[in-house]
XYZ file of C-alpha atoms in Angstrom:
405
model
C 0.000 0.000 0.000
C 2.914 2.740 0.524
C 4.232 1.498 -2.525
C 0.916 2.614 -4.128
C 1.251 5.813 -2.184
C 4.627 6.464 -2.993
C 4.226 5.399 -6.794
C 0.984 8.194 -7.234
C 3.339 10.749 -5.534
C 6.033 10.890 -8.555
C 3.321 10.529 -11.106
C 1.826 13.605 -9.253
C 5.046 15.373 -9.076
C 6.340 14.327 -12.423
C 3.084 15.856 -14.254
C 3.011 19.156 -12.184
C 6.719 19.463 -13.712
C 5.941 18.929 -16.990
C 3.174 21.421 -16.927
C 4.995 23.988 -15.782
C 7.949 23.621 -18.500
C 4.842 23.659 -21.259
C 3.948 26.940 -19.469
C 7.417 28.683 -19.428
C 7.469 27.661 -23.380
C 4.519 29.038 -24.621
C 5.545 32.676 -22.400
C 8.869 32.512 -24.103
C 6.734 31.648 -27.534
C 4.552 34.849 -26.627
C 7.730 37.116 -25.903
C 9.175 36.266 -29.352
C 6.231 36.681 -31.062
C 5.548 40.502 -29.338
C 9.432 41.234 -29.973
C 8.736 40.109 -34.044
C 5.663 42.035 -34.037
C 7.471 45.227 -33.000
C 10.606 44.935 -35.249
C 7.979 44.340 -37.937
C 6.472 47.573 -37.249
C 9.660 49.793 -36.615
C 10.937 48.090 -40.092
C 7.342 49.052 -41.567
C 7.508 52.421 -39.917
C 11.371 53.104 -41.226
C 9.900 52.004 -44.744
C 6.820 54.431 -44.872
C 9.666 57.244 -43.698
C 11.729 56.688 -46.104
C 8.979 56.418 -49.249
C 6.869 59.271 -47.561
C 9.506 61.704 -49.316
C 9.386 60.225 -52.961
C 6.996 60.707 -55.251
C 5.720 59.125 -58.833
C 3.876 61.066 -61.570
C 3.209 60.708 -64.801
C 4.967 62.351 -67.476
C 1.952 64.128 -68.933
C 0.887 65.624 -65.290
C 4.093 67.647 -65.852
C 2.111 69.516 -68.477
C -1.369 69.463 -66.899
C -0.280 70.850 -63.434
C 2.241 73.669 -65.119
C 5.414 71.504 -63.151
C 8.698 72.387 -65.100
C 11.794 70.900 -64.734
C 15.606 72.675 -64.504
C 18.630 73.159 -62.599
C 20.203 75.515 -60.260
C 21.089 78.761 -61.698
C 23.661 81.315 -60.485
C 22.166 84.953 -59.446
C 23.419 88.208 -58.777
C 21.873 88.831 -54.924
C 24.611 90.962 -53.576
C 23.916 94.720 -52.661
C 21.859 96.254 -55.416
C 19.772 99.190 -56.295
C 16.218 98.489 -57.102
C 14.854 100.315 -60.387
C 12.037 99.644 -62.981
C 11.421 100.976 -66.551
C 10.612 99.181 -70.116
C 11.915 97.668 -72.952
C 12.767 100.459 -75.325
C 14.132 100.743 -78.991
C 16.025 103.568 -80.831
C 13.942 105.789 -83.223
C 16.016 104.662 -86.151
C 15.308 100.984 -85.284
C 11.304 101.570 -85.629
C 9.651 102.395 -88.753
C 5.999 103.264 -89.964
C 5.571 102.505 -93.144
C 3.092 104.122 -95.415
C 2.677 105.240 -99.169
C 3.489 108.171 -101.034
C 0.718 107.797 -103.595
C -2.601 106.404 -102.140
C -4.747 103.823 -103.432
C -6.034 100.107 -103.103
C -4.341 97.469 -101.904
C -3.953 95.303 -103.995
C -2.238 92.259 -102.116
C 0.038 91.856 -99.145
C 2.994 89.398 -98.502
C 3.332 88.919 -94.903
C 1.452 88.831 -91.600
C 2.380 90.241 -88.244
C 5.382 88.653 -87.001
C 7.217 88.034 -90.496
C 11.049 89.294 -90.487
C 11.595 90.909 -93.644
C 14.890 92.541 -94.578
C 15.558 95.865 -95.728
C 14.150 96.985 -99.306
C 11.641 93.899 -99.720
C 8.199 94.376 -100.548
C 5.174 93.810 -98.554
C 2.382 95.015 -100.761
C 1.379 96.649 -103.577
C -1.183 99.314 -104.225
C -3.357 99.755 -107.459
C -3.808 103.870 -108.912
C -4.852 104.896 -111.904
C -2.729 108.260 -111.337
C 0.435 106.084 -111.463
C -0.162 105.101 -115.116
C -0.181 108.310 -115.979
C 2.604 109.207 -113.933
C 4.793 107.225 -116.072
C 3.120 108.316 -118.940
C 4.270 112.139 -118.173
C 7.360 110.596 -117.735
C 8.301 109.150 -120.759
C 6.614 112.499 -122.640
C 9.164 114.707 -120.687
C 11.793 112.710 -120.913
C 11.176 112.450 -125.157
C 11.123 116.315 -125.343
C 14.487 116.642 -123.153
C 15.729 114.512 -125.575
C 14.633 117.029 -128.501
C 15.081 119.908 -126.848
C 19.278 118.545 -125.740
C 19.877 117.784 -129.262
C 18.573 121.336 -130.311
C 20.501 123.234 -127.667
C 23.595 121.571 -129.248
C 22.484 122.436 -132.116
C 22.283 126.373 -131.479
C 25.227 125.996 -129.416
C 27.206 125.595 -132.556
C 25.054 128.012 -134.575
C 26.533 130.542 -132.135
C 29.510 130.138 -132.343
C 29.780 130.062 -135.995
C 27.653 133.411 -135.677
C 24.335 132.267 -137.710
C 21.907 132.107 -135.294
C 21.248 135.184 -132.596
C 21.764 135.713 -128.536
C 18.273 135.756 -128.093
C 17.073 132.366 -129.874
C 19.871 130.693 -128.082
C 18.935 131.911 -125.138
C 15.219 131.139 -125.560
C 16.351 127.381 -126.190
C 18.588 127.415 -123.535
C 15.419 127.748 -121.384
C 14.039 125.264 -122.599
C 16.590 122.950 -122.225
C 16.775 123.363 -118.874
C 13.372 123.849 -117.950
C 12.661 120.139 -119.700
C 15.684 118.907 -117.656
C 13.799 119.810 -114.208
C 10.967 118.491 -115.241
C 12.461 114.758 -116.362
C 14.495 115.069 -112.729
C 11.217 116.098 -111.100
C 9.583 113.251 -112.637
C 11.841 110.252 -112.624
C 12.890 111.088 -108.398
C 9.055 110.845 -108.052
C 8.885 107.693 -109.707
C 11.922 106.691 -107.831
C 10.810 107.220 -104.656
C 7.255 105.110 -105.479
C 9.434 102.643 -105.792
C 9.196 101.815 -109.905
C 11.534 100.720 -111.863
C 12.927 103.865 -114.414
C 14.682 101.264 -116.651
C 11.902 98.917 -116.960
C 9.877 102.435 -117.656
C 11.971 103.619 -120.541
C 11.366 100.239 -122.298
C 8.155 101.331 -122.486
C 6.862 99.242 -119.943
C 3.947 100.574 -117.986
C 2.808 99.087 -114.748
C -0.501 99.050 -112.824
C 0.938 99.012 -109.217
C 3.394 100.110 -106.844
C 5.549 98.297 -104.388
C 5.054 99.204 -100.539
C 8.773 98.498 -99.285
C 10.137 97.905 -96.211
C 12.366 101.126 -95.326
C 14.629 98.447 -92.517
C 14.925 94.791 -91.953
C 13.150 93.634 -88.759
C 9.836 92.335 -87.738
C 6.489 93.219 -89.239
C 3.795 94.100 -86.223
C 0.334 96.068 -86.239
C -0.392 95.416 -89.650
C -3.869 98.218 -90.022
C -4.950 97.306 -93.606
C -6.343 94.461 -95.581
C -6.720 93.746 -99.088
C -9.451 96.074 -101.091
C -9.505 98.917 -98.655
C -8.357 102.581 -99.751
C -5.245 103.567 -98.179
C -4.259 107.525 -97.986
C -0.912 108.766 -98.107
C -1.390 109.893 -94.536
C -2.098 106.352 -93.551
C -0.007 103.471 -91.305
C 0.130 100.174 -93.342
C 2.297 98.219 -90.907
C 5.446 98.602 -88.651
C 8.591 96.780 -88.019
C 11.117 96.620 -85.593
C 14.581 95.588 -85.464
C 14.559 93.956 -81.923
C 18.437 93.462 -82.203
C 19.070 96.899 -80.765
C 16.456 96.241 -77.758
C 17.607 98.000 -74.577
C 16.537 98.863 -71.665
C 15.379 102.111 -70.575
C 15.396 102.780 -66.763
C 14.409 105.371 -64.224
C 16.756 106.181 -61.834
C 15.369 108.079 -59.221
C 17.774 111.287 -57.586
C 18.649 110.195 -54.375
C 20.231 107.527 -56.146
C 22.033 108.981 -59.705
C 25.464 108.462 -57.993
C 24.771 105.019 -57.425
C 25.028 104.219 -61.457
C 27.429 104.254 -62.938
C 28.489 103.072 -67.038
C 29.464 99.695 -67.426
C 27.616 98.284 -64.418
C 25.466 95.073 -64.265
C 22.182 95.050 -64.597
C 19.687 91.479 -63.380
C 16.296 92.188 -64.857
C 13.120 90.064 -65.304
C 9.867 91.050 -67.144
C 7.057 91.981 -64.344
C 5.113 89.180 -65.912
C 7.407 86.434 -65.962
C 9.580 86.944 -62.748
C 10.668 83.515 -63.115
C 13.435 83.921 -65.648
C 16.412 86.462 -65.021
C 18.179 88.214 -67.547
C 21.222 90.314 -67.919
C 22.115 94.182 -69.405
C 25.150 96.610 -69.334
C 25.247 100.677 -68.633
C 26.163 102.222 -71.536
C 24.338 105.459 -71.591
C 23.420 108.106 -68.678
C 20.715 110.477 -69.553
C 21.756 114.382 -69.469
C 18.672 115.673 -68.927
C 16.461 115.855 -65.486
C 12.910 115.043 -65.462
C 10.908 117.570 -62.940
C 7.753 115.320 -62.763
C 9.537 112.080 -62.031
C 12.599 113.374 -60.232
C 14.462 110.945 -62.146
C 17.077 110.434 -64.733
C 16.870 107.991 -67.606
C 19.221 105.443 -67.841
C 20.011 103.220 -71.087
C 21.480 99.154 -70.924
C 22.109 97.325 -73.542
C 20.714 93.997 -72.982
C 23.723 91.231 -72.767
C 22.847 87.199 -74.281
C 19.491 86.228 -75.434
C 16.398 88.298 -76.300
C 14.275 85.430 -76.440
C 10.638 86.393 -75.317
C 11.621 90.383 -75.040
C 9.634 92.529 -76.845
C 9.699 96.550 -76.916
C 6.842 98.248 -74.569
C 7.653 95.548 -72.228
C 7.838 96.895 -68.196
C 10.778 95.295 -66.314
C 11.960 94.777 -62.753
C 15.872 95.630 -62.440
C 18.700 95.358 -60.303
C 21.627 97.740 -60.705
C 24.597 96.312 -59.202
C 26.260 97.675 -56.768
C 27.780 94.577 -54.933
C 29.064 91.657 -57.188
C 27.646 88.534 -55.227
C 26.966 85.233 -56.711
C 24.894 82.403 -54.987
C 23.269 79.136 -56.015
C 19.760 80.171 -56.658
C 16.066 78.690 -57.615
C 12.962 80.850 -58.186
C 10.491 80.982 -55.344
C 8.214 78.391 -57.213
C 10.811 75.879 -56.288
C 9.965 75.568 -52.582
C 7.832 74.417 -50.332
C 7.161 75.365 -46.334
C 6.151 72.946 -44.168
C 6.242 73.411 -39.937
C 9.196 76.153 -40.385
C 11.416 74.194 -42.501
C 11.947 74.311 -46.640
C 12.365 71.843 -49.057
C 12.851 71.112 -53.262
C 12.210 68.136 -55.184
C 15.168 66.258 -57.179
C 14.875 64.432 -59.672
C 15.838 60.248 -59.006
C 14.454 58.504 -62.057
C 13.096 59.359 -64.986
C 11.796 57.001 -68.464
C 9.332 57.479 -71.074
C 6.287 57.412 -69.170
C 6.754 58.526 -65.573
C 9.575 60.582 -63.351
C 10.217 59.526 -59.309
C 11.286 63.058 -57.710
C 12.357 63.139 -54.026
C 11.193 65.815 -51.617
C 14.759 67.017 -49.552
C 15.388 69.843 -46.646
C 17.165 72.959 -47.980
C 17.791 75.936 -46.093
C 16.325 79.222 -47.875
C 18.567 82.322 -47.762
C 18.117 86.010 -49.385
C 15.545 86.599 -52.296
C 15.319 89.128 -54.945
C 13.563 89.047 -58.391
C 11.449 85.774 -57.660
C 14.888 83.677 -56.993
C 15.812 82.740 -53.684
C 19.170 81.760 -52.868
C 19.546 77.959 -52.135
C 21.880 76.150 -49.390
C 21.721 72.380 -49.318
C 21.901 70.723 -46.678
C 23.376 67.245 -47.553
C 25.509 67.513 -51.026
C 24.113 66.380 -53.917
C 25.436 66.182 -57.701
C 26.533 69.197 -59.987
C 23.802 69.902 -62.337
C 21.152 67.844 -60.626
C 17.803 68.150 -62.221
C 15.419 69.878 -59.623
C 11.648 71.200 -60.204
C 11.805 74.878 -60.704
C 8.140 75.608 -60.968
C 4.785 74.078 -59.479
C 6.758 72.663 -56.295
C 3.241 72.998 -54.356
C 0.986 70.592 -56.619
C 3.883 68.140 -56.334
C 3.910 68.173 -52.799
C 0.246 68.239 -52.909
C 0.433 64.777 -55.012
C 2.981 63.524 -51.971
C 1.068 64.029 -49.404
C -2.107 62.729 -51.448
C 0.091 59.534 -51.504
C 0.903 59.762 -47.921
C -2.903 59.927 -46.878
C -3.962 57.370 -49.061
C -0.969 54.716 -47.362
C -2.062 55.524 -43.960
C -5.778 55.069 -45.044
C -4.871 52.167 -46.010
């Protein structure tokens, strides 16, 4: 019987020590499983921080949300002095053109924004004064011809003493007189624009040329084919745009501050986005009482792509030369203090991955703001320079949609 007793004891014992190494297990089981489930989530959390500043779009989204694409530019944002004015042109660079002789317009060879060089023609006009025109001229010019031959003539007659003073004279007259008239007549013609040769072969035309006094750029064209033009009237006007300058105001607390040969950074007051360059090379003599100002003159240095004259400008004169990496304002975005840019990572046919990275924002001027990075990144480095805030807009669309998720 105590052998019984005994026997039940170790069973008792044995199974009350096997149950409690089953429980110690499955804690140790549920310890590893809570210490997974947490690296999982710090991995998952790491993962979502790292793609929460990259974004995807599609290539044609570029387009539709105005995004452009560039790198970062060097700007002058040392000391400067602010000025304004307009794109200007020399008189002798500008022409109205108009007819001596009116009449119908017969047909016209170009349409605003045509270059045409200097002595082409751009229409011609219909008259039925200019036929006769060159009718009187060939009738003068065919008694100048009789009336040279007789003034020989009585030239000789003269001196061989057969004719008299006074009939010499009397032809002599003549002679001249016809000659005025023929030079009267054929600068006329001339300055119509016909042909005298063509003329004297007894060729009579209809028309006359309307010719383009300098080469340049047709604009404001004011006629149309049929309608009566006057002499008085403006047919069209062209511009040589290769002598654009700029014409600034520079107010007279600050004439001593410009100077000829300085730097001028300009943009257009409509497109503040894109800088461009000029050089002093004229200071005006004369001092405007209404303004207070004196008028300044820069000749504009590099391209004149998308200038035009009449155009207002923001300028910079200056004073200070200091040059700083620099991206207009459209590049950045401000989130909780801080700024950031995209970059560019990947790009193919259809889409482009841009990453969203901290900068720190320094001076601005012009719509460009200078640019520090704050990790380096590679020369050249394709950035977005406009339409930063619909990007970030997208990212954050992304971001919302993950943790939705």
């Amino acid at each position: 019987m105590k052998n019984i007793l005994k026997i039940s004891i170790f069973f008792l014992l044995l199974i009350a020590l096997i149950s409690c190494e089953e429980n110690k297990q499955q804690r140790n089981n549920h310890k590893n499983s809570i210490r997974k489930s947490e690296e999982l989530h710090t991995k998952d959390n790491n993962n979502e921080e790292e793609s929460s500043t990259m974004v995807t779009l599609k290539l044609n989204q570029l387009n539709v949300m105005n995004i452009e694409l560039g790198i970062v530019s060097q700007v002058n944002l040392g000391s400067t002095l602010k000025v304004n004015g307009q794109l200007e042109l020399p008189p002798q660079k500008k022409a109205s053109v108009s007819t001596i002789l009116g009449g119908r317009l017969q047909s016209i060879s170009v349409i605003e924004g045509d270059y045409v060089k200097k002595g082409q023609v751009v229409a011609y006009l219909n008259n039925p004064e200019i036929i006769k025109m060159q009718r009187d001229y060939l009738s003068v010019k065919s008694s100048f011809t009789f009336l040279e031959n007789e003034y020989q003539r009585k030239k000789i007659l003269l001196n061989d003493g057969i004719t008299s003073v006074k009939s010499f004279q009397q032809t002599e007259a003549d002679y001249y007189e016809s000659k005025s008239s023929l030079s009267a007549s054929k600068s006329t013609l001339q300055l119509m624009g016909l042909n005298i040769a063509t003329i004297e072969k007894g060729i009579i035309v209809s028309s006359i040329p309307i010719i383009a006094p300098i080469k340049g750029y047709v604009q404001n064209i004011e006629i149309n084919i049929g309608k009566y033009v006057s002499p008085a009237k403006e047919m069209f006007e062209i511009v040589d745009n290769e002598f654009l300058h700029l014409g600034l105001k520079v107010f007279e607390k600050d004439i001593d501050k410009a100077k000829v040969g300085q730097i001028i950074t300009f943009s257009l007051t409509t497109r503040s986005d894109k800088i461009y360059e000029a050089e002093i090379f004229a200071l005006g003599k004369a001092f405007d009482m209404d303004t207070r100002a004196v008028k300044v003159h820069a000749k504009i240095v590099g391209t004149h792509e998308g200038l035009l004259t009449g155009m207002f400008v923001d300028a910079r004169i200056i004073i200070t030369n200091t040059k700083v990496n620099a991206l207009p304002d459209a590049a950045f975005v401000n989130e909780d203090g801080l700024d950031y840019i995209f970059i560019q990572i990947e790009k193919n046919k259809e889409e482009i991955v841009l990453e969203k990275i901290q900068v720190n924002r320094g001076v601005s001027d012009l719509g460009f703001s200078e640019v520090v990075f704050v990790n380096d990144i590679q020369n050249n480095m394709i950035v977005v320079t406009k339409g930063a805030y619909y990007v970030n807009a997208e990212l954050n669309k992304g971001e919302f949609g993950e943790h939705n998720h």
